């Protein structure tokens, strides 16, 4: 007990010191009170979704104590897995099959109740399909203006997020008592899945009856790395001309690099690639080590989803394509010649 | 006989999607003066979805009400909505909106819409999944929360059955999922839902005769207090467009040099 108290006091002091270096004096006073974050963790079929561990990382950047939240049927094993995540002090677990598909109609009141009961100052979730669907509903129930898709935490109430498809960067200060936040996964790497030893507790379950039914899902199956978190992404656009050509040209290059496959909106709309592979303002945001694209012109909406990539390489036959304004390596040429050549040479 | 639909479609006037936004000199907002504005692309999909429901007639559609909250020029997007097929519209005028600060936040919009729902009695609200200026992706979900209605976000397919239930296929990470709920409910539209029609000239002329009501926030008892204060708005750090290479060997060499492979 004493040890725990000392430990948390130390952590508090540590976080205060760390934060005080970056925050101005006015903001410092706000740290007099204890910060307490809830990281909403996503689980699917009894498996912790590692992408949601970015929420833990964001909470760590803020400082203060961090609690994880999981709900679903047979969720104890997920809770045990989450308890090992470095940085988490406590896991709130709600075991009820009604939450398996994370339908916001009952998941939102569940989360709202647990947030109120736990007295959290900050709630973090990924800006994933799960977080996007759920968190605003929770925010409305708590009468809070959510802050979406943040990339930087400047202080306990000040956050940075891209607006206008990433063409402007907005810094906002929230006056809400609870800060409801979704985070851009590529801006906060997932917390380490080992090294923690959080205590598992049971949360409150309001058991709200709902009329929404989950009917089915159709998820693209792939052995490739997940697009949103892959370190390399190979992406194709309208220039591929057809689904057959897309399938002939792009996957071998992705295989050669061990990369995930992405696509532009034009390629998805034309049926060359699945919707879930769309990179851009309204698709996925990616920030891999290498983003290699072929046949993509580089519209504003596409750039929004990939311009934080470490290295951008582009192959396009149009030397004036906007993609070359952001590409670190540009090759002007016919992708039907250049990509297969690149694939062969990379394999060597 | 299924219950007729009364559909509310909120629409937002935003900087046209093809325009590259510029941050103003004072770093307080994006420059909007003299910049081309249009209806938020996702809201066009919402109007189109509502009009297609009317065309399918099953269930019948009694009313398609378009609503926009913002400065005087929002009337333009409402006229577009009516030219596409909305029956009537409400403009909630917020005189100073568009200057960054006075614009309603998603929570404020959701509260306004909840009041409009109480007054107008729609049983379906179709919203865009996000506005392309603020990129929040919140309003539909917040409204559903405030009303306690079923919600289906990022819809790519909408189907009604005979028992007043709607099945919606949603775009999610890695694929799609389908949920079903009885009306009333909230749907937010994703890109793949439909292809919005162009308003024809005769329909644009007809839209001028359709009813457009003027309202204010105080008519609905909604205050415009903001929870988020803009600290600053900045241009993103520019990327240095690197040089071009001559051939594939050059590309491989450069990628190795940059440590990307």
XYZ file of C-alpha atoms in Angstrom:
609
model
C 0.000 0.000 0.000
C 2.712 2.410 1.082
C 4.696 1.396 -1.923
C 1.782 2.102 -4.246
C 1.189 5.505 -2.718
C 4.833 6.421 -2.948
C 4.942 5.123 -6.458
C 1.999 7.171 -7.620
C 3.222 10.276 -5.808
C 6.515 9.846 -7.597
C 4.770 9.432 -10.915
C 2.758 12.536 -10.278
C 5.802 14.592 -9.446
C 7.569 13.136 -12.422
C 4.763 13.969 -14.760
C 4.471 17.447 -13.312
C 8.137 18.060 -13.925
C 8.032 16.642 -17.391
C 4.996 18.666 -18.338
C 6.172 21.871 -16.734
C 9.025 22.009 -19.169
C 6.711 22.198 -22.117
C 3.729 24.019 -20.676
C 3.456 27.681 -19.822
C 2.907 28.857 -16.293
C -0.804 29.439 -16.618
C -1.333 25.898 -17.779
C 0.826 24.515 -14.975
C -1.614 25.581 -12.302
C -4.176 23.293 -13.858
C -1.932 20.373 -12.946
C -2.480 20.960 -9.278
C -5.343 18.532 -9.607
C -4.832 14.944 -10.486
C -5.233 13.843 -14.044
C -6.989 10.574 -14.526
C -7.441 9.107 -17.985
C -9.559 6.336 -19.360
C -8.291 4.581 -22.484
C -11.142 2.851 -24.294
C -9.760 -0.397 -25.684
C -11.317 -2.189 -28.598
C -11.715 -5.943 -28.606
C -12.940 -8.209 -31.364
C -13.879 -11.792 -30.697
C -11.907 -11.915 -27.498
C -8.805 -10.310 -28.955
C -7.451 -6.973 -27.845
C -7.070 -4.738 -30.899
C -3.502 -3.543 -30.652
C -4.250 -0.389 -32.652
C -6.407 0.813 -29.761
C -3.307 0.813 -27.536
C -2.454 4.152 -29.125
C -5.032 5.559 -26.715
C -2.788 4.414 -23.852
C 0.204 6.156 -25.419
C -1.763 9.387 -25.729
C -2.797 9.146 -22.079
C 0.849 8.543 -21.129
C 1.859 11.723 -22.934
C -0.675 13.597 -20.838
C 0.535 12.115 -17.546
C -1.501 11.048 -14.535
C -3.079 7.681 -13.881
C -4.392 5.594 -16.753
C -7.227 3.100 -16.669
C -8.131 0.815 -19.535
C -11.712 -0.112 -20.433
C -12.896 -3.306 -22.138
C -16.368 -4.767 -22.589
C -17.816 -7.859 -24.214
C -18.477 -11.528 -23.628
C -15.714 -13.658 -22.073
C -13.733 -10.478 -21.748
C -11.587 -11.597 -18.833
C -8.824 -12.879 -21.077
C -8.843 -9.551 -22.926
C -8.664 -7.740 -19.595
C -5.730 -9.930 -18.568
C -3.986 -9.176 -21.813
C -4.668 -5.455 -21.343
C -3.402 -5.632 -17.773
C 0.060 -6.375 -19.162
C 0.124 -3.252 -21.277
C 2.804 -0.913 -20.035
C 1.400 2.273 -18.523
C -1.988 0.972 -17.437
C -2.680 0.990 -13.693
C -6.165 -0.404 -13.759
C -8.512 -2.186 -16.115
C -12.247 -1.755 -15.944
C -13.915 -4.806 -17.391
C -17.594 -5.296 -18.190
C -18.496 -8.827 -19.154
C -21.668 -8.853 -21.234
C -22.150 -10.231 -24.735
C -24.408 -7.261 -25.540
C -21.241 -5.206 -26.055
C -19.435 -7.574 -28.413
C -20.213 -5.595 -31.542
C -19.721 -2.251 -29.830
C -23.139 -0.969 -30.865
C -23.130 2.632 -29.653
C -26.782 2.465 -28.616
C -25.858 0.462 -25.498
C -22.068 0.856 -25.455
C -22.323 4.664 -25.183
C -24.486 4.640 -22.007
C -22.205 1.916 -20.614
C -19.140 4.031 -21.193
C -20.827 7.216 -19.952
C -21.776 5.511 -16.680
C -18.262 4.201 -16.128
C -16.726 7.577 -16.946
C -19.005 9.287 -14.421
C -18.356 6.660 -11.782
C -14.592 6.730 -12.281
C -14.401 10.533 -12.280
C -12.045 10.566 -15.235
C -10.722 13.889 -16.491
C -9.778 12.559 -19.923
C -11.127 9.799 -22.125
C -9.091 8.599 -25.089
C -10.080 6.308 -27.933
C -8.659 5.765 -31.381
C -10.179 7.684 -34.289
C -11.009 4.300 -35.805
C -14.401 3.133 -37.067
C -15.033 2.036 -33.442
C -14.046 5.360 -31.874
C -15.731 7.466 -34.528
C -19.019 5.635 -34.136
C -19.018 5.533 -30.355
C -17.271 8.513 -28.788
C -19.461 11.379 -30.072
C -22.526 9.587 -28.734
C -20.857 9.256 -25.339
C -19.824 12.924 -25.514
C -23.421 14.001 -26.145
C -24.607 11.922 -23.189
C -22.020 13.682 -21.016
C -22.703 17.091 -22.600
C -19.126 17.437 -23.783
C -17.755 18.803 -27.055
C -15.449 16.031 -28.253
C -12.099 16.745 -29.871
C -11.564 14.437 -32.846
C -8.464 12.932 -34.406
C -5.827 14.760 -32.372
C -2.156 14.516 -33.300
C -0.492 16.394 -30.419
C -1.235 16.983 -26.727
C -0.036 20.439 -25.715
C -1.472 20.528 -22.233
C -4.225 19.015 -20.186
C -6.819 21.096 -22.015
C -5.008 21.981 -25.240
C -4.872 19.712 -28.245
C -3.774 19.883 -31.846
C -5.740 18.433 -34.735
C -5.696 18.695 -38.497
C -8.662 20.351 -40.221
C -9.500 20.934 -43.887
C -8.050 17.585 -44.949
C -4.808 18.365 -43.147
C -4.355 21.689 -44.946
C -4.549 23.540 -41.659
C -3.528 22.590 -38.147
C -5.867 23.718 -35.394
C -4.908 24.088 -31.754
C -7.918 24.157 -29.439
C -8.401 24.652 -25.744
C -11.311 22.844 -24.160
C -13.361 24.276 -21.319
C -15.244 21.015 -20.774
C -14.873 19.251 -17.448
C -14.208 15.938 -19.142
C -12.038 15.906 -22.229
C -13.409 13.415 -24.723
C -10.763 12.753 -27.321
C -10.204 10.539 -30.323
C -6.622 10.217 -31.451
C -4.960 9.716 -34.776
C -3.287 6.340 -34.502
C -0.348 7.286 -36.677
C 0.529 10.151 -34.320
C 0.691 7.925 -31.234
C 2.339 4.545 -31.586
C 0.699 1.678 -29.710
C 1.773 1.209 -26.096
C 3.947 -1.821 -25.357
C 1.871 -4.915 -24.761
C 4.272 -6.177 -22.063
C 5.696 -4.919 -18.819
C 2.557 -3.696 -17.060
C 0.644 -5.242 -14.200
C -2.673 -3.483 -13.896
C -5.353 -4.393 -11.428
C -8.563 -5.699 -13.002
C -11.871 -4.452 -11.637
C -15.446 -4.857 -12.751
C -17.238 -1.819 -14.077
C -20.869 -0.822 -13.794
C -23.239 -2.226 -16.388
C -26.400 -0.156 -16.960
C -27.708 -2.909 -19.299
C -29.563 -0.540 -21.597
C -32.025 -2.440 -23.787
C -31.683 -1.531 -27.443
C -33.576 -2.160 -30.631
C -30.557 -2.132 -32.895
C -29.452 -5.522 -34.127
C -26.103 -6.425 -35.561
C -26.748 -8.547 -38.646
C -23.507 -9.392 -40.403
C -20.077 -8.293 -41.450
C -17.892 -8.812 -44.431
C -14.283 -8.117 -43.674
C -11.566 -8.323 -46.274
C -9.263 -11.154 -45.291
C -5.600 -10.626 -45.842
C -2.272 -11.898 -44.586
C -0.705 -8.567 -45.318
C 0.167 -6.044 -42.628
C -2.735 -3.850 -41.495
C -2.902 -0.742 -43.671
C -3.285 1.735 -40.812
C -0.240 0.504 -38.909
C 2.015 -0.952 -41.633
C 5.571 0.355 -41.858
C 5.432 0.194 -45.636
C 2.482 0.889 -47.903
C 2.228 0.356 -51.647
C -0.662 2.255 -53.125
C -2.267 2.322 -56.547
C -4.537 4.803 -58.271
C -6.550 5.428 -61.368
C -3.434 4.954 -63.495
C -3.707 1.193 -62.969
C -6.658 1.306 -65.382
C -8.460 -1.876 -64.229
C -8.863 -4.288 -61.348
C -6.949 -6.919 -63.327
C -3.997 -4.604 -63.801
C -4.166 -3.470 -60.177
C -4.055 -7.092 -59.030
C -1.277 -7.925 -61.485
C 0.976 -4.969 -60.690
C 0.462 -3.862 -57.077
C 0.453 -7.040 -54.901
C 3.816 -8.367 -56.195
C 5.466 -5.047 -55.322
C 3.799 -5.087 -51.902
C 5.056 -8.666 -51.428
C 8.585 -7.673 -52.400
C 8.545 -4.966 -49.728
C 6.402 -6.728 -47.119
C 4.014 -3.820 -47.447
C 0.295 -3.228 -46.962
C -1.770 -2.271 -49.991
C -3.590 1.028 -50.261
C -5.533 2.782 -52.980
C -6.748 6.187 -54.024
C -10.430 7.061 -54.056
C -10.414 6.897 -57.849
C -9.116 3.335 -57.738
C -11.706 2.324 -55.139
C -14.579 4.042 -56.958
C -13.587 2.295 -60.172
C -13.680 -1.022 -58.364
C -9.933 -1.747 -58.652
C -9.574 -2.166 -54.884
C -11.741 -2.700 -51.803
C -13.240 0.347 -50.038
C -11.365 -0.453 -46.863
C -8.064 0.171 -48.666
C -8.818 3.802 -49.431
C -6.175 6.202 -48.177
C -7.212 9.823 -47.713
C -9.356 12.373 -45.907
C -12.349 10.072 -45.859
C -10.470 6.797 -45.851
C -7.522 5.689 -43.772
C -4.754 7.872 -42.478
C -1.372 6.252 -42.834
C 2.095 7.415 -41.864
C 4.424 4.541 -42.752
C 8.198 4.617 -43.127
C 7.671 4.252 -46.852
C 4.642 5.190 -48.922
C 5.207 4.072 -52.481
C 2.463 4.984 -54.908
C 1.895 4.429 -58.582
C -0.680 6.003 -60.846
C -1.872 8.443 -58.163
C -1.984 12.126 -59.125
C -2.060 13.410 -55.551
C -5.384 15.200 -54.998
C -5.770 17.206 -51.754
C -8.036 14.511 -50.322
C -5.496 11.772 -50.977
C -2.538 13.748 -49.634
C -4.548 14.262 -46.424
C -4.206 10.582 -45.682
C -0.520 9.997 -46.414
C 1.544 13.148 -46.291
C 2.864 12.361 -42.817
C 4.646 9.322 -44.245
C 8.378 9.364 -43.551
C 9.411 8.756 -47.141
C 7.078 9.184 -50.093
C 7.983 7.655 -53.434
C 5.869 8.119 -56.541
C 5.760 6.698 -60.015
C 3.598 8.643 -62.429
C 3.762 9.345 -66.130
C 2.648 12.964 -65.656
C 5.688 14.988 -64.616
C 3.395 17.774 -63.380
C 1.271 15.574 -61.097
C 0.837 17.187 -57.640
C 2.142 14.005 -56.011
C 5.660 15.043 -57.085
C 5.399 18.166 -54.872
C 5.397 15.951 -51.793
C 7.361 12.924 -52.995
C 10.907 12.468 -51.710
C 11.621 10.233 -54.653
C 9.772 10.735 -57.900
C 10.047 8.727 -61.063
C 8.338 9.956 -64.193
C 7.442 6.981 -66.315
C 4.895 4.402 -67.350
C 3.969 2.436 -64.255
C 3.244 -0.685 -66.312
C 6.989 -0.834 -67.122
C 8.471 0.744 -64.023
C 6.592 -1.060 -61.262
C 7.330 -4.619 -62.520
C 10.967 -3.608 -63.041
C 11.108 -2.206 -59.521
C 9.485 -5.376 -58.166
C 12.052 -7.611 -59.852
C 15.011 -5.496 -58.785
C 13.783 -5.284 -55.179
C 13.511 -9.068 -55.024
C 17.109 -9.484 -56.060
C -48.626 -0.460 -44.771
C -45.287 0.931 -43.675
C -45.110 4.271 -41.918
C -44.303 7.103 -44.336
C -40.890 8.662 -43.984
C -40.401 12.223 -42.888
C -36.778 12.947 -43.520
C -34.625 15.725 -42.140
C -31.367 16.386 -43.972
C -28.985 18.862 -42.347
C -26.581 20.418 -44.865
C -23.486 22.527 -44.337
C -21.938 25.212 -46.499
C -18.191 24.638 -46.662
C -15.222 25.739 -48.747
C -15.407 23.815 -52.018
C -13.547 20.521 -51.843
C -11.314 21.374 -54.783
C -10.023 24.608 -53.204
C -6.784 24.502 -51.265
C -7.541 26.329 -48.010
C -5.211 29.092 -46.798
C -4.672 30.072 -43.195
C -5.290 33.799 -42.549
C -2.506 36.162 -41.543
C -3.648 36.418 -37.956
C -3.453 32.613 -37.666
C -6.964 32.512 -36.231
C -8.833 30.673 -38.971
C -8.814 29.580 -42.563
C -9.451 32.379 -45.030
C -13.054 32.136 -46.218
C -13.657 35.551 -47.794
C -13.817 35.421 -51.566
C -13.314 31.638 -51.576
C -15.660 29.346 -53.498
C -18.103 27.561 -51.202
C -20.384 24.593 -51.897
C -22.525 22.079 -50.122
C -20.463 19.659 -48.028
C -19.981 16.661 -50.379
C -21.294 14.167 -47.820
C -24.458 16.239 -47.434
C -25.094 15.979 -51.177
C -25.059 12.216 -50.657
C -27.615 12.620 -47.848
C -29.998 14.637 -50.022
C -29.553 12.131 -52.845
C -30.281 9.257 -50.468
C -33.496 10.951 -49.309
C -34.619 11.677 -52.874
C -33.947 8.075 -53.920
C -36.082 6.876 -51.015
C -38.892 9.001 -52.392
C -38.383 7.543 -55.860
C -38.508 3.985 -54.517
C -41.840 4.774 -52.792
C -41.451 1.920 -50.313
C -41.918 3.216 -47.692
C -43.506 6.381 -49.101
C -41.747 9.652 -48.339
C -44.000 12.424 -47.044
C -41.472 15.146 -46.530
C -37.822 15.955 -47.153
C -36.743 18.927 -45.070
C -33.278 20.413 -45.601
C -31.768 22.542 -42.863
C -28.669 24.643 -42.634
C -27.334 26.730 -39.769
C -24.899 29.502 -40.584
C -24.496 32.822 -42.371
C -26.893 34.286 -44.952
C -25.177 32.504 -47.829
C -26.300 29.103 -46.510
C -29.455 29.860 -48.468
C -27.501 28.909 -51.602
C -26.875 25.358 -50.398
C -30.491 25.059 -49.282
C -31.639 26.091 -52.771
C -29.320 23.427 -54.185
C -30.795 20.854 -51.815
C -34.302 21.799 -52.949
C -33.259 21.713 -56.599
C -32.037 18.163 -55.989
C -35.423 17.216 -54.555
C -35.865 18.439 -50.976
C -39.419 19.754 -50.453
C -38.668 22.677 -48.198
C -35.962 24.075 -46.019
C -35.139 25.935 -42.863
C -32.268 28.363 -42.572
C -31.141 28.987 -39.017
C -29.250 32.197 -39.449
C -26.156 32.768 -37.380
C -25.091 36.244 -38.507
C -21.377 36.142 -37.680
C -20.762 32.521 -38.555
C -17.992 31.868 -40.988
C -15.514 34.021 -39.086
C -14.269 30.949 -37.304
C -15.386 31.717 -33.777
C -19.134 32.074 -34.078
C -19.753 28.867 -35.949
C -21.639 26.225 -33.996
C -19.685 23.255 -32.738
C -20.989 19.743 -33.491
C -22.562 19.504 -30.024
C -24.360 22.809 -30.624
C -25.560 21.634 -34.033
C -26.757 18.354 -32.502
C -28.686 20.255 -29.810
C -30.233 22.504 -32.442
C -31.186 19.496 -34.554
C -32.720 17.764 -31.537
C -34.998 20.810 -31.122
C -35.825 20.809 -34.828
C -36.675 17.111 -34.601
C -39.018 17.812 -31.672
C -40.761 20.546 -33.641
C -40.876 19.035 -37.133
C -41.306 15.385 -36.208
C -39.064 13.606 -38.716
C -38.564 9.878 -38.207
C -35.289 9.719 -40.100
C -32.360 12.125 -40.079
C -29.710 11.647 -42.749
C -26.452 13.499 -42.236
C -23.082 13.444 -43.906
C -20.477 11.440 -41.995
C -18.254 14.497 -41.659
C -17.891 18.039 -42.910
C -14.770 18.474 -44.983
C -13.770 21.688 -43.196
C -13.769 20.706 -39.522
C -13.407 16.953 -40.216
C -14.905 16.125 -36.805
C -17.265 13.278 -37.716
C -19.501 13.836 -34.661
C -22.843 15.521 -35.317
C -24.932 12.504 -36.366
C -23.728 10.374 -33.482
C -24.300 13.209 -31.001
C -27.831 13.778 -32.292
C -28.573 10.055 -32.010
C -27.288 10.155 -28.429
C -29.396 13.183 -27.514
C -32.540 11.634 -29.013
C -31.810 8.080 -27.871
C -32.359 6.861 -31.447
C -30.669 4.068 -33.341
C -27.659 5.125 -35.389
C -25.843 3.824 -38.415
C -22.793 5.806 -39.402
C -20.785 5.664 -42.635
C -23.599 4.070 -44.591
C -22.874 2.567 -47.983
C -26.269 0.877 -48.427
C -29.725 1.523 -46.950
C -32.685 -0.864 -47.213
C -36.140 -0.800 -45.635
C -38.158 -3.859 -44.767
C -41.947 -4.003 -44.419
C -41.861 -3.638 -40.668
C -40.504 -0.086 -40.458
C -37.011 -1.364 -39.925
C -34.031 -0.091 -41.803
C -30.925 -2.149 -42.536
C -27.773 -0.187 -43.097
C -24.475 -1.468 -44.383
C -21.686 0.520 -42.760
C -18.131 1.013 -43.907
C -15.860 -0.057 -41.075
C -12.130 -0.735 -40.761
C -11.327 -3.727 -42.906
C -14.709 -4.081 -44.626
C -18.417 -3.576 -44.006
C -20.968 -4.519 -41.375
C -24.769 -4.426 -41.454
C -26.992 -3.283 -38.617
C -30.766 -2.984 -38.432
C -33.018 -0.825 -36.281
C -36.626 0.320 -36.274
C -37.363 3.969 -37.036
C -36.878 6.626 -35.839
C -33.177 6.664 -36.485
C -30.066 8.447 -37.649
C -27.983 7.575 -40.694
C -24.723 9.220 -41.725
C -23.588 8.844 -45.306
C -20.302 7.601 -46.694
C -18.914 8.224 -50.161
C -19.970 4.881 -51.567
C -23.677 5.317 -50.792
C -24.650 6.905 -54.086
C -23.732 9.368 -56.777
C -25.536 12.647 -56.214
C -27.469 13.972 -59.196
C -26.925 17.356 -60.741
C -29.790 19.767 -60.295
C -31.343 20.448 -63.702
C -32.176 24.000 -64.731
C -35.975 23.467 -64.506
C -35.498 22.017 -61.032
C -33.321 24.956 -60.020
C -36.128 27.268 -61.189
C -38.731 25.228 -59.299
C -36.582 25.268 -56.167
C -36.897 29.047 -56.057
C -40.617 28.636 -55.370
C -40.153 26.087 -52.592
C -40.600 27.174 -49.007
C -37.534 28.442 -47.162
C -38.169 29.393 -43.557
C -35.877 31.754 -41.688
C -35.176 30.975 -38.076
C -32.672 31.946 -35.416
C -30.972 29.983 -32.664
C -33.139 31.738 -30.081
C -36.269 30.452 -31.874
C -35.082 27.001 -30.819
C -33.709 28.105 -27.468
C -30.186 27.001 -28.330
C -27.281 29.128 -27.172
C -24.147 29.242 -29.245
C -21.673 29.040 -26.400
C -18.525 27.284 -27.485
C -16.611 24.736 -25.466
C -13.505 24.845 -27.586
C -11.442 27.983 -27.988
C -9.268 28.302 -31.055
C -5.754 28.927 -29.812
C -4.286 29.151 -33.290
C -4.548 27.839 -36.816
C -1.369 27.138 -38.728
C -0.236 25.930 -42.096
C 1.059 22.377 -41.847
C 4.829 22.075 -42.135
C 5.568 21.977 -45.845
C 7.064 18.808 -47.285
C 10.137 19.268 -49.329
C 9.288 17.730 -52.660
C 12.440 15.752 -53.265
C 14.145 15.478 -56.580
C 13.118 13.172 -59.318
C 15.179 10.207 -60.316
C 15.898 9.020 -63.823
C 15.120 5.348 -63.592
C 14.200 2.440 -61.345
C 17.820 1.948 -60.233
C 17.904 5.581 -59.201
C 14.722 5.107 -57.209
C 16.093 2.071 -55.377
C 19.360 3.872 -54.638
C 17.533 6.918 -53.274
C 15.197 4.796 -51.150
C 18.211 3.004 -49.679
C 19.914 6.324 -49.023
C 16.806 7.545 -47.178
C 16.690 4.324 -45.176
C 13.221 3.468 -46.473
C 14.210 0.002 -47.710
